[in-house]
């Protein structure tokens, strides 16, 4: 089989072989239910405890502030819906940003339909939240601020620590969706001034379907799941022991490799951008130039649809993502790009390229060889592309 050039690591990552090896025995010989009292079960309970301690060390938390969930979506839903329920008496106002993941935005929409009010703070042209806008949005009835650490589409990194200072002064709880940041940026829950933080194993070379929710001690929250006393009675359901062992191993490896991976991937990413800019006209960078994840490149091209670029790159064995939510079949432009102030027709021509541990210099060379002719072909067929107009505008 021909090698696939996988440049969609923000979507998911392949599990590290060391992670798979660490998980294996917990599927087979060590299959005991950790909630039982005999030795086979206690061995599983011990493995969960070690995983909890390892994750706590990686993010500067106490072990009993770490809760295992089924992934980023559950952690985000729990933080928002669980806080709204537990603190609804105190107030019914929540704050988030325009460019959060749907797991946050749709949890907020759900609450809004049930009588809560939500302020969605804007972002600047690079996708950055101004902490002062959060300060101004806080009201006496605000119970939660939820702002993501790093954006999944454009990779912009938010000033979480500054926002956390503001929420702390105001006595408002602060949640951050760190699903894209975990494993790529150093995370310390105390330096970040957060009360809750979401992570997901499959974004940092761990297993799919397992996540973490950091919940600061003495933070009141209503469980989402009922029916068992697992996770200190806050998250019912038999533990996913292999997944929990796997996510802890993945985070441990990512923490050790973080600086080297970031240096290597950002150098390749920068080389890719330089090559694209030099060889393709009317191509622009989406997102903040400096405050962005080391592996993220998001570009928009005039006169082309993102989906057609993806399909043509797929024929060349390259996997990337676009700026359109085609999963719904509606080809709606991305709310993130619209939030950055990019007009809908330009947002449609966006492409997200996210590098990873397996990305090789020759992959970048290959991309740079096949992509410009694809752009030229698509523009030739495009009813809206007008090369002479672009040249005129630029001169
Ligand atoms: N939050 C962000 C920023 C994400 O990128 C994702 C996944 O794409 C999620 C949440 C959802 O995580 P999961 O796939 O583990 O449910």
Short mmCIF file of C-alpha atoms and ligand atoms in Angstrom, two decimals:
data_model
loop_
_atom_site.label_atom_id
_atom_site.label_comp_id
_atom_site.label_asym_id
_atom_site.label_seq_id
_atom_site.Cartn_x
_atom_site.Cartn_y
_atom_site.Cartn_z
CA UNK A 1 0.00 0.00 0.00
CA UNK A 2 1.22 3.48 -0.81
CA UNK A 3 2.13 5.60 2.16
CA UNK A 4 -0.56 8.07 3.14
CA UNK A 5 0.79 11.50 3.95
CA UNK A 6 -1.24 12.28 7.02
CA UNK A 7 -1.41 16.02 7.71
CA UNK A 8 -4.55 16.13 9.86
CA UNK A 9 -3.19 15.65 13.37
CA UNK A 10 -5.64 18.17 14.85
CA UNK A 11 -8.38 15.75 13.87
CA UNK A 12 -6.77 12.72 15.46
CA UNK A 13 -3.36 11.07 15.88
CA UNK A 14 -2.18 7.48 15.56
CA UNK A 15 -1.65 5.85 18.95
CA UNK A 16 2.02 5.59 19.89
CA UNK A 17 3.18 1.93 19.84
CA UNK A 18 4.36 2.33 23.46
CA UNK A 19 0.82 3.42 24.38
CA UNK A 20 -0.71 0.40 22.63
CA UNK A 21 1.77 -1.88 24.43
CA UNK A 22 0.97 -0.33 27.81
CA UNK A 23 -2.77 -0.83 27.20
CA UNK A 24 -2.64 -4.41 25.90
CA UNK A 25 -2.59 -6.42 29.18
CA UNK A 26 -5.54 -4.43 30.54
CA UNK A 27 -7.72 -5.85 27.75
CA UNK A 28 -6.76 -9.47 28.36
CA UNK A 29 -5.14 -11.01 31.44
CA UNK A 30 -5.73 -7.96 33.67
CA UNK A 31 -9.40 -7.56 32.81
CA UNK A 32 -10.78 -7.18 36.35
CA UNK A 33 -13.40 -4.57 37.14
CA UNK A 34 -11.68 -1.94 39.31
CA UNK A 35 -14.82 -1.53 41.43
CA UNK A 36 -14.57 -5.08 42.82
CA UNK A 37 -12.77 -6.05 46.03
CA UNK A 38 -10.82 -9.16 44.97
CA UNK A 39 -7.21 -8.95 43.82
CA UNK A 40 -7.89 -9.05 40.07
CA UNK A 41 -10.08 -5.97 40.40
CA UNK A 42 -7.76 -4.25 42.84
CA UNK A 43 -4.92 -4.55 40.35
CA UNK A 44 -7.03 -2.60 37.84
CA UNK A 45 -7.91 -0.03 40.53
CA UNK A 46 -4.20 0.35 41.27
CA UNK A 47 -3.48 0.95 37.55
CA UNK A 48 -6.13 3.68 37.48
CA UNK A 49 -4.63 5.30 40.56
CA UNK A 50 -1.17 5.31 38.97
CA UNK A 51 -2.61 6.83 35.78
CA UNK A 52 -4.38 9.50 37.84
CA UNK A 53 -1.16 10.36 39.67
CA UNK A 54 0.81 10.51 36.43
CA UNK A 55 -1.71 12.87 34.79
CA UNK A 56 -1.87 15.01 37.93
CA UNK A 57 1.95 15.37 37.86
CA UNK A 58 1.86 16.39 34.18
CA UNK A 59 -0.59 19.26 34.79
CA UNK A 60 0.40 20.37 38.30
CA UNK A 61 -2.81 19.02 39.89
CA UNK A 62 -3.61 16.77 42.86
CA UNK A 63 -4.50 13.18 41.87
CA UNK A 64 -8.01 13.50 43.27
CA UNK A 65 -8.63 16.50 41.02
CA UNK A 66 -8.30 14.26 37.93
CA UNK A 67 -11.46 12.58 36.57
CA UNK A 68 -11.59 10.14 33.67
CA UNK A 69 -14.25 10.66 30.99
CA UNK A 70 -15.01 9.38 27.49
CA UNK A 71 -13.22 12.29 25.78
CA UNK A 72 -13.13 16.01 25.13
CA UNK A 73 -16.81 16.25 24.26
CA UNK A 74 -17.90 14.73 27.56
CA UNK A 75 -15.46 16.82 29.60
CA UNK A 76 -16.67 20.03 27.93
CA UNK A 77 -20.34 19.11 28.35
CA UNK A 78 -19.78 18.16 31.98
CA UNK A 79 -17.92 21.36 32.84
CA UNK A 80 -20.67 23.54 31.37
CA UNK A 81 -23.88 21.64 32.10
CA UNK A 82 -22.65 20.37 35.48
CA UNK A 83 -21.66 23.86 36.63
CA UNK A 84 -24.89 25.40 35.35
CA UNK A 85 -26.91 22.87 37.32
CA UNK A 86 -24.84 23.12 40.49
CA UNK A 87 -24.69 26.92 40.50
CA UNK A 88 -28.01 27.82 38.86
CA UNK A 89 -29.22 29.26 42.17
CA UNK A 90 -26.33 31.73 42.25
CA UNK A 91 -26.77 32.92 38.68
CA UNK A 92 -27.65 31.94 35.15
CA UNK A 93 -25.11 33.78 33.02
CA UNK A 94 -22.16 32.15 31.22
CA UNK A 95 -19.38 33.56 29.05
CA UNK A 96 -17.58 31.89 26.17
CA UNK A 97 -15.96 32.94 22.88
CA UNK A 98 -17.23 32.88 19.30
CA UNK A 99 -14.63 30.35 18.18
CA UNK A 100 -14.99 27.48 20.68
CA UNK A 101 -15.39 23.85 19.66
CA UNK A 102 -18.97 22.74 19.07
CA UNK A 103 -18.84 20.69 22.30
CA UNK A 104 -18.71 24.01 24.17
CA UNK A 105 -20.86 26.11 21.85
CA UNK A 106 -23.70 23.61 21.66
CA UNK A 107 -23.66 23.03 25.43
CA UNK A 108 -24.08 26.79 25.76
CA UNK A 109 -26.90 26.80 23.18
CA UNK A 110 -28.60 23.99 25.12
CA UNK A 111 -28.51 26.09 28.30
CA UNK A 112 -29.71 29.19 26.51
CA UNK A 113 -32.84 27.31 25.41
CA UNK A 114 -33.44 26.52 29.08
CA UNK A 115 -33.39 30.08 30.33
CA UNK A 116 -29.67 30.73 30.92
CA UNK A 117 -28.03 33.66 29.17
CA UNK A 118 -24.74 33.40 27.32
CA UNK A 119 -22.26 36.09 26.23
CA UNK A 120 -19.98 35.08 23.36
CA UNK A 121 -16.97 37.40 23.38
CA UNK A 122 -15.47 38.27 19.98
CA UNK A 123 -11.91 37.57 18.85
CA UNK A 124 -9.50 39.71 16.84
CA UNK A 125 -8.45 38.99 13.24
CA UNK A 126 -5.94 36.38 14.45
CA UNK A 127 -8.47 34.65 16.72
CA UNK A 128 -7.31 36.08 20.04
CA UNK A 129 -9.68 36.83 22.91
CA UNK A 130 -8.95 40.12 24.66
CA UNK A 131 -9.07 39.38 28.43
CA UNK A 132 -10.54 42.84 28.97
CA UNK A 133 -13.59 41.78 26.96
CA UNK A 134 -14.06 38.90 29.39
CA UNK A 135 -13.74 41.31 32.33
CA UNK A 136 -16.36 43.61 30.80
CA UNK A 137 -18.74 40.70 30.14
CA UNK A 138 -18.74 39.49 33.78
CA UNK A 139 -21.97 40.31 35.63
CA UNK A 140 -23.10 39.67 39.22
CA UNK A 141 -24.98 36.57 37.99
CA UNK A 142 -22.07 35.10 35.95
CA UNK A 143 -21.28 31.54 37.06
CA UNK A 144 -18.80 30.29 34.46
CA UNK A 145 -16.33 31.45 31.83
CA UNK A 146 -15.26 28.84 29.25
CA UNK A 147 -12.49 29.83 26.83
CA UNK A 148 -10.44 27.28 24.91
CA UNK A 149 -6.67 27.07 25.35
CA UNK A 150 -5.78 26.51 21.68
CA UNK A 151 -8.15 26.59 18.74
CA UNK A 152 -8.66 23.38 16.77
CA UNK A 153 -8.87 25.07 13.36
CA UNK A 154 -6.42 27.97 13.34
CA UNK A 155 -4.28 26.92 16.32
CA UNK A 156 -4.46 30.31 18.05
CA UNK A 157 -3.35 30.12 21.70
CA UNK A 158 -5.44 32.18 24.12
CA UNK A 159 -4.12 34.18 27.12
CA UNK A 160 -5.62 31.67 29.56
CA UNK A 161 -3.58 32.68 32.59
CA UNK A 162 -4.62 36.37 32.22
CA UNK A 163 -8.27 35.45 31.77
CA UNK A 164 -7.99 33.19 34.83
CA UNK A 165 -6.71 36.09 36.94
CA UNK A 166 -9.78 38.09 35.99
CA UNK A 167 -12.24 35.28 36.74
CA UNK A 168 -10.54 34.58 40.06
CA UNK A 169 -10.77 38.24 41.13
CA UNK A 170 -14.44 38.19 40.18
CA UNK A 171 -15.14 34.88 41.96
CA UNK A 172 -16.32 33.21 38.74
CA UNK A 173 -15.41 29.64 37.78
CA UNK A 174 -13.13 29.22 34.76
CA UNK A 175 -13.07 26.24 32.39
CA UNK A 176 -10.67 25.78 29.50
CA UNK A 177 -10.97 23.28 26.67
CA UNK A 178 -7.33 22.20 26.40
CA UNK A 179 -8.05 19.35 23.98
CA UNK A 180 -5.75 20.80 21.30
CA UNK A 181 -3.18 22.21 23.71
CA UNK A 182 -2.58 19.07 25.81
CA UNK A 183 0.60 17.30 24.80
CA UNK A 184 1.73 20.29 22.72
CA UNK A 185 1.99 23.10 25.26
CA UNK A 186 3.10 22.93 28.89
CA UNK A 187 0.00 22.85 31.10
CA UNK A 188 -0.02 23.83 34.76
CA UNK A 189 -3.50 24.31 36.17
CA UNK A 190 -2.24 26.70 38.84
CA UNK A 191 -0.26 28.88 36.45
CA UNK A 192 -3.26 28.88 34.12
CA UNK A 193 -5.61 29.88 36.96
CA UNK A 194 -8.26 27.42 35.79
CA UNK A 195 -10.85 25.52 37.83
CA UNK A 196 -11.66 23.00 35.11
CA UNK A 197 -9.74 21.74 32.09
CA UNK A 198 -10.68 19.24 29.35
CA UNK A 199 -8.31 16.87 27.54
CA UNK A 200 -8.75 14.04 25.03
CA UNK A 201 -6.39 11.06 24.57
CA UNK A 202 -6.59 10.70 20.80
CA UNK A 203 -5.20 14.18 20.15
CA UNK A 204 -1.80 13.33 21.66
CA UNK A 205 -1.07 9.82 20.33
CA UNK A 206 -3.28 8.12 22.92
CA UNK A 207 -6.46 6.08 22.53
CA UNK A 208 -9.80 7.37 21.26
CA UNK A 209 -12.82 7.49 23.56
CA UNK A 210 -11.00 8.50 26.73
CA UNK A 211 -10.52 11.94 28.20
CA UNK A 212 -9.73 13.79 31.35
CA UNK A 213 -11.49 16.49 33.25
CA UNK A 214 -9.42 18.40 35.77
CA UNK A 215 -11.71 19.71 38.49
CA UNK A 216 -10.22 21.90 41.20
CA UNK A 217 -10.88 20.71 44.75
CA UNK A 218 -14.09 21.93 46.35
CA UNK A 219 -15.59 22.95 42.98
CA UNK A 220 -19.29 22.13 43.00
CA UNK A 221 -20.53 20.27 39.93
CA UNK A 222 -23.50 18.03 39.16
CA UNK A 223 -22.66 14.68 37.53
CA UNK A 224 -23.73 14.10 33.94
CA UNK A 225 -23.92 10.32 34.39
CA UNK A 226 -25.77 8.54 37.20
CA UNK A 227 -25.67 4.91 38.22
CA UNK A 228 -22.43 4.10 40.01
CA UNK A 229 -19.97 5.42 42.54
CA UNK A 230 -16.97 5.53 40.19
CA UNK A 231 -14.80 8.66 40.13
CA UNK A 232 -15.79 9.67 43.65
CA UNK A 233 -19.49 9.40 42.66
CA UNK A 234 -19.09 12.16 40.10
CA UNK A 235 -18.87 10.11 36.90
CA UNK A 236 -20.75 6.81 36.92
CA UNK A 237 -19.82 3.93 34.61
CA UNK A 238 -17.33 1.07 34.64
CA UNK A 239 -13.85 2.46 34.14
CA UNK A 240 -12.21 2.11 30.72
CA UNK A 241 -9.05 0.67 32.26
CA UNK A 242 -7.02 0.19 29.04
CA UNK A 243 -8.00 3.67 27.87
CA UNK A 244 -7.08 5.24 31.18
CA UNK A 245 -3.69 3.50 31.24
CA UNK A 246 -3.23 4.58 27.60
CA UNK A 247 -4.06 8.26 28.04
CA UNK A 248 -1.69 8.51 31.02
CA UNK A 249 1.12 6.86 29.06
CA UNK A 250 0.44 9.11 26.05
CA UNK A 251 0.57 12.28 28.15
CA UNK A 252 3.76 11.12 29.86
CA UNK A 253 5.43 10.54 26.46
CA UNK A 254 4.11 13.80 25.03
CA UNK A 255 5.45 15.74 28.03
CA UNK A 256 8.93 14.27 27.55
CA UNK A 257 8.92 14.89 23.79
CA UNK A 258 7.12 18.24 23.83
CA UNK A 259 10.02 20.62 23.11
CA UNK A 260 11.62 18.43 20.45
CA UNK A 261 8.33 17.73 18.68
CA UNK A 262 7.41 21.43 18.71
CA UNK A 263 10.79 22.53 17.34
CA UNK A 264 10.77 19.93 14.56
CA UNK A 265 7.13 20.39 13.55
CA UNK A 266 7.18 24.18 13.62
CA UNK A 267 10.32 24.24 11.43
CA UNK A 268 8.61 21.96 8.87
CA UNK A 269 5.40 23.98 9.12
CA UNK A 270 7.27 27.24 8.50
CA UNK A 271 9.04 25.70 5.52
CA UNK A 272 5.69 24.60 4.14
CA UNK A 273 4.21 28.09 4.51
CA UNK A 274 7.25 29.74 2.93
CA UNK A 275 6.98 27.36 -0.04
CA UNK A 276 3.27 27.93 -0.48
CA UNK A 277 3.57 31.69 -0.24
CA UNK A 278 6.38 31.73 -2.79
CA UNK A 279 4.60 29.51 -5.32
CA UNK A 280 0.91 30.35 -5.10
CA UNK A 281 -0.69 33.74 -5.53
CA UNK A 282 -3.59 35.00 -3.43
CA UNK A 283 -2.88 32.65 -0.52
CA UNK A 284 -3.18 34.03 3.02
CA UNK A 285 -2.53 32.75 6.54
CA UNK A 286 -5.53 32.30 8.87
CA UNK A 287 -4.99 32.77 12.60
CA UNK A 288 -2.40 34.52 14.71
CA UNK A 289 1.08 34.56 13.16
CA UNK A 290 2.92 34.08 16.45
CA UNK A 291 0.57 32.76 19.13
CA UNK A 292 -0.28 29.50 17.41
CA UNK A 293 0.24 25.78 17.91
CA UNK A 294 3.59 24.61 16.54
CA UNK A 295 2.05 22.08 14.15
CA UNK A 296 -0.79 24.17 12.72
CA UNK A 297 -0.98 25.87 9.34
CA UNK A 298 -4.33 27.23 8.17
CA UNK A 299 -4.50 29.05 4.85
CA UNK A 300 -7.12 30.46 2.56
CA UNK A 301 -6.93 30.70 -1.19
CA UNK A 302 -8.98 32.98 -3.37
CA UNK A 303 -11.24 31.46 -5.99
CA UNK A 304 -11.27 27.84 -4.72
CA UNK A 305 -13.48 25.64 -2.57
CA UNK A 306 -11.75 23.91 0.35
CA UNK A 307 -13.60 20.67 -0.29
CA UNK A 308 -12.32 20.35 -3.86
CA UNK A 309 -8.73 20.90 -2.65
CA UNK A 310 -9.20 18.15 -0.07
CA UNK A 311 -10.54 15.67 -2.59
CA UNK A 312 -7.75 16.37 -5.07
CA UNK A 313 -5.10 16.12 -2.36
CA UNK A 314 -6.67 12.83 -1.27
CA UNK A 315 -6.14 11.49 -4.81
CA UNK A 316 -2.46 12.29 -4.30
CA UNK A 317 -2.44 10.39 -0.98
CA UNK A 318 -2.53 13.46 1.28
CA UNK A 319 -5.01 13.90 4.18
CA UNK A 320 -5.87 17.46 5.26
CA UNK A 321 -8.98 19.32 6.47
CA UNK A 322 -10.90 22.33 5.22
CA UNK A 323 -12.58 25.26 6.88
CA UNK A 324 -16.06 23.98 6.14
CA UNK A 325 -18.21 21.80 8.31
CA UNK A 326 -19.00 19.34 5.53
CA UNK A 327 -19.94 16.66 8.05
CA UNK A 328 -23.39 18.18 8.21
CA UNK A 329 -23.68 18.02 4.43
CA UNK A 330 -24.43 21.73 4.44
CA UNK A 331 -21.00 23.14 3.56
CA UNK A 332 -21.48 25.93 6.08
CA UNK A 333 -18.31 28.01 6.37
CA UNK A 334 -16.46 27.45 9.63
CA UNK A 335 -17.76 29.53 12.55
CA UNK A 336 -14.13 29.95 13.61
CA UNK A 337 -13.09 31.63 10.36
CA UNK A 338 -16.23 33.75 10.34
CA UNK A 339 -15.42 34.71 13.95
CA UNK A 340 -12.02 35.95 12.77
CA UNK A 341 -13.86 38.30 10.41
CA UNK A 342 -13.09 36.33 7.24
CA UNK A 343 -15.92 36.72 4.70
CA UNK A 344 -17.91 33.52 4.04
CA UNK A 345 -16.75 33.14 0.43
CA UNK A 346 -13.09 33.33 1.49
CA UNK A 347 -13.61 31.03 4.47
CA UNK A 348 -14.83 28.39 1.99
CA UNK A 349 -11.41 28.39 0.36
CA UNK A 350 -9.53 27.43 3.52
CA UNK A 351 -7.32 24.47 4.25
CA UNK A 352 -5.99 23.22 7.60
CA UNK A 353 -2.71 21.35 7.55
CA UNK A 354 -1.61 19.93 10.90
CA UNK A 355 1.74 18.19 11.18
CA UNK A 356 2.75 15.47 13.59
CA UNK A 357 5.47 13.15 14.80
CA UNK A 358 5.35 11.10 11.61
CA UNK A 359 5.67 14.10 9.27
CA UNK A 360 8.92 13.95 7.32
CA UNK A 361 10.73 16.70 5.38
CA UNK A 362 10.01 14.74 2.16
CA UNK A 363 6.26 14.92 2.94
CA UNK A 364 6.51 18.70 2.90
CA UNK A 365 8.46 18.57 -0.38
CA UNK A 366 5.80 16.29 -1.87
CA UNK A 367 3.00 18.61 -0.71
CA UNK A 368 4.81 21.58 -2.22
CA UNK A 369 5.23 19.69 -5.49
CA UNK A 370 1.60 18.54 -5.89
CA UNK A 371 -0.39 21.38 -4.37
CA UNK A 372 0.41 24.36 -6.66
CA UNK A 373 -0.71 22.46 -9.83
CA UNK A 374 -3.94 21.45 -8.02
CA UNK A 375 -4.58 25.11 -7.18
CA UNK A 376 -3.89 26.13 -10.78
CA UNK A 377 -6.29 23.45 -12.12
CA UNK A 378 -9.07 24.38 -9.71
CA UNK A 379 -8.68 28.06 -10.46
CA UNK A 380 -8.86 27.40 -14.19
CA UNK A 381 -12.24 25.77 -13.61
CA UNK A 382 -13.41 28.35 -11.10
CA UNK A 383 -16.13 30.80 -12.17
CA UNK A 384 -15.03 33.28 -9.47
CA UNK A 385 -11.25 33.23 -9.91
CA UNK A 386 -9.84 36.21 -11.69
CA UNK A 387 -6.05 36.23 -11.77
CA UNK A 388 -5.74 39.70 -13.24
CA UNK A 389 -8.01 41.15 -10.48
CA UNK A 390 -5.78 39.64 -7.79
CA UNK A 391 -2.64 41.00 -9.40
CA UNK A 392 -4.25 44.41 -9.69
CA UNK A 393 -5.29 44.43 -6.03
CA UNK A 394 -1.87 43.38 -4.87
CA UNK A 395 0.14 45.86 -6.93
N1 LIG B 1 -12.50 20.34 21.89
C1 LIG B 1 -11.65 20.57 20.89
C2 LIG B 1 -10.91 21.87 20.83
C3 LIG B 1 -11.43 19.60 19.89
O1 LIG B 1 -10.58 19.84 18.89
C4 LIG B 1 -12.15 18.38 19.98
C5 LIG B 1 -12.00 17.35 18.92
O2 LIG B 1 -11.87 17.65 17.76
C6 LIG B 1 -13.03 18.19 21.06
C7 LIG B 1 -13.17 19.18 21.99
C8 LIG B 1 -13.80 16.90 21.21
O3 LIG B 1 -12.96 15.89 21.69
P1 LIG B 1 -13.35 14.35 21.52
O4 LIG B 1 -13.08 13.99 20.10
O5 LIG B 1 -12.44 13.62 22.46
O6 LIG B 1 -14.78 14.20 21.93
#
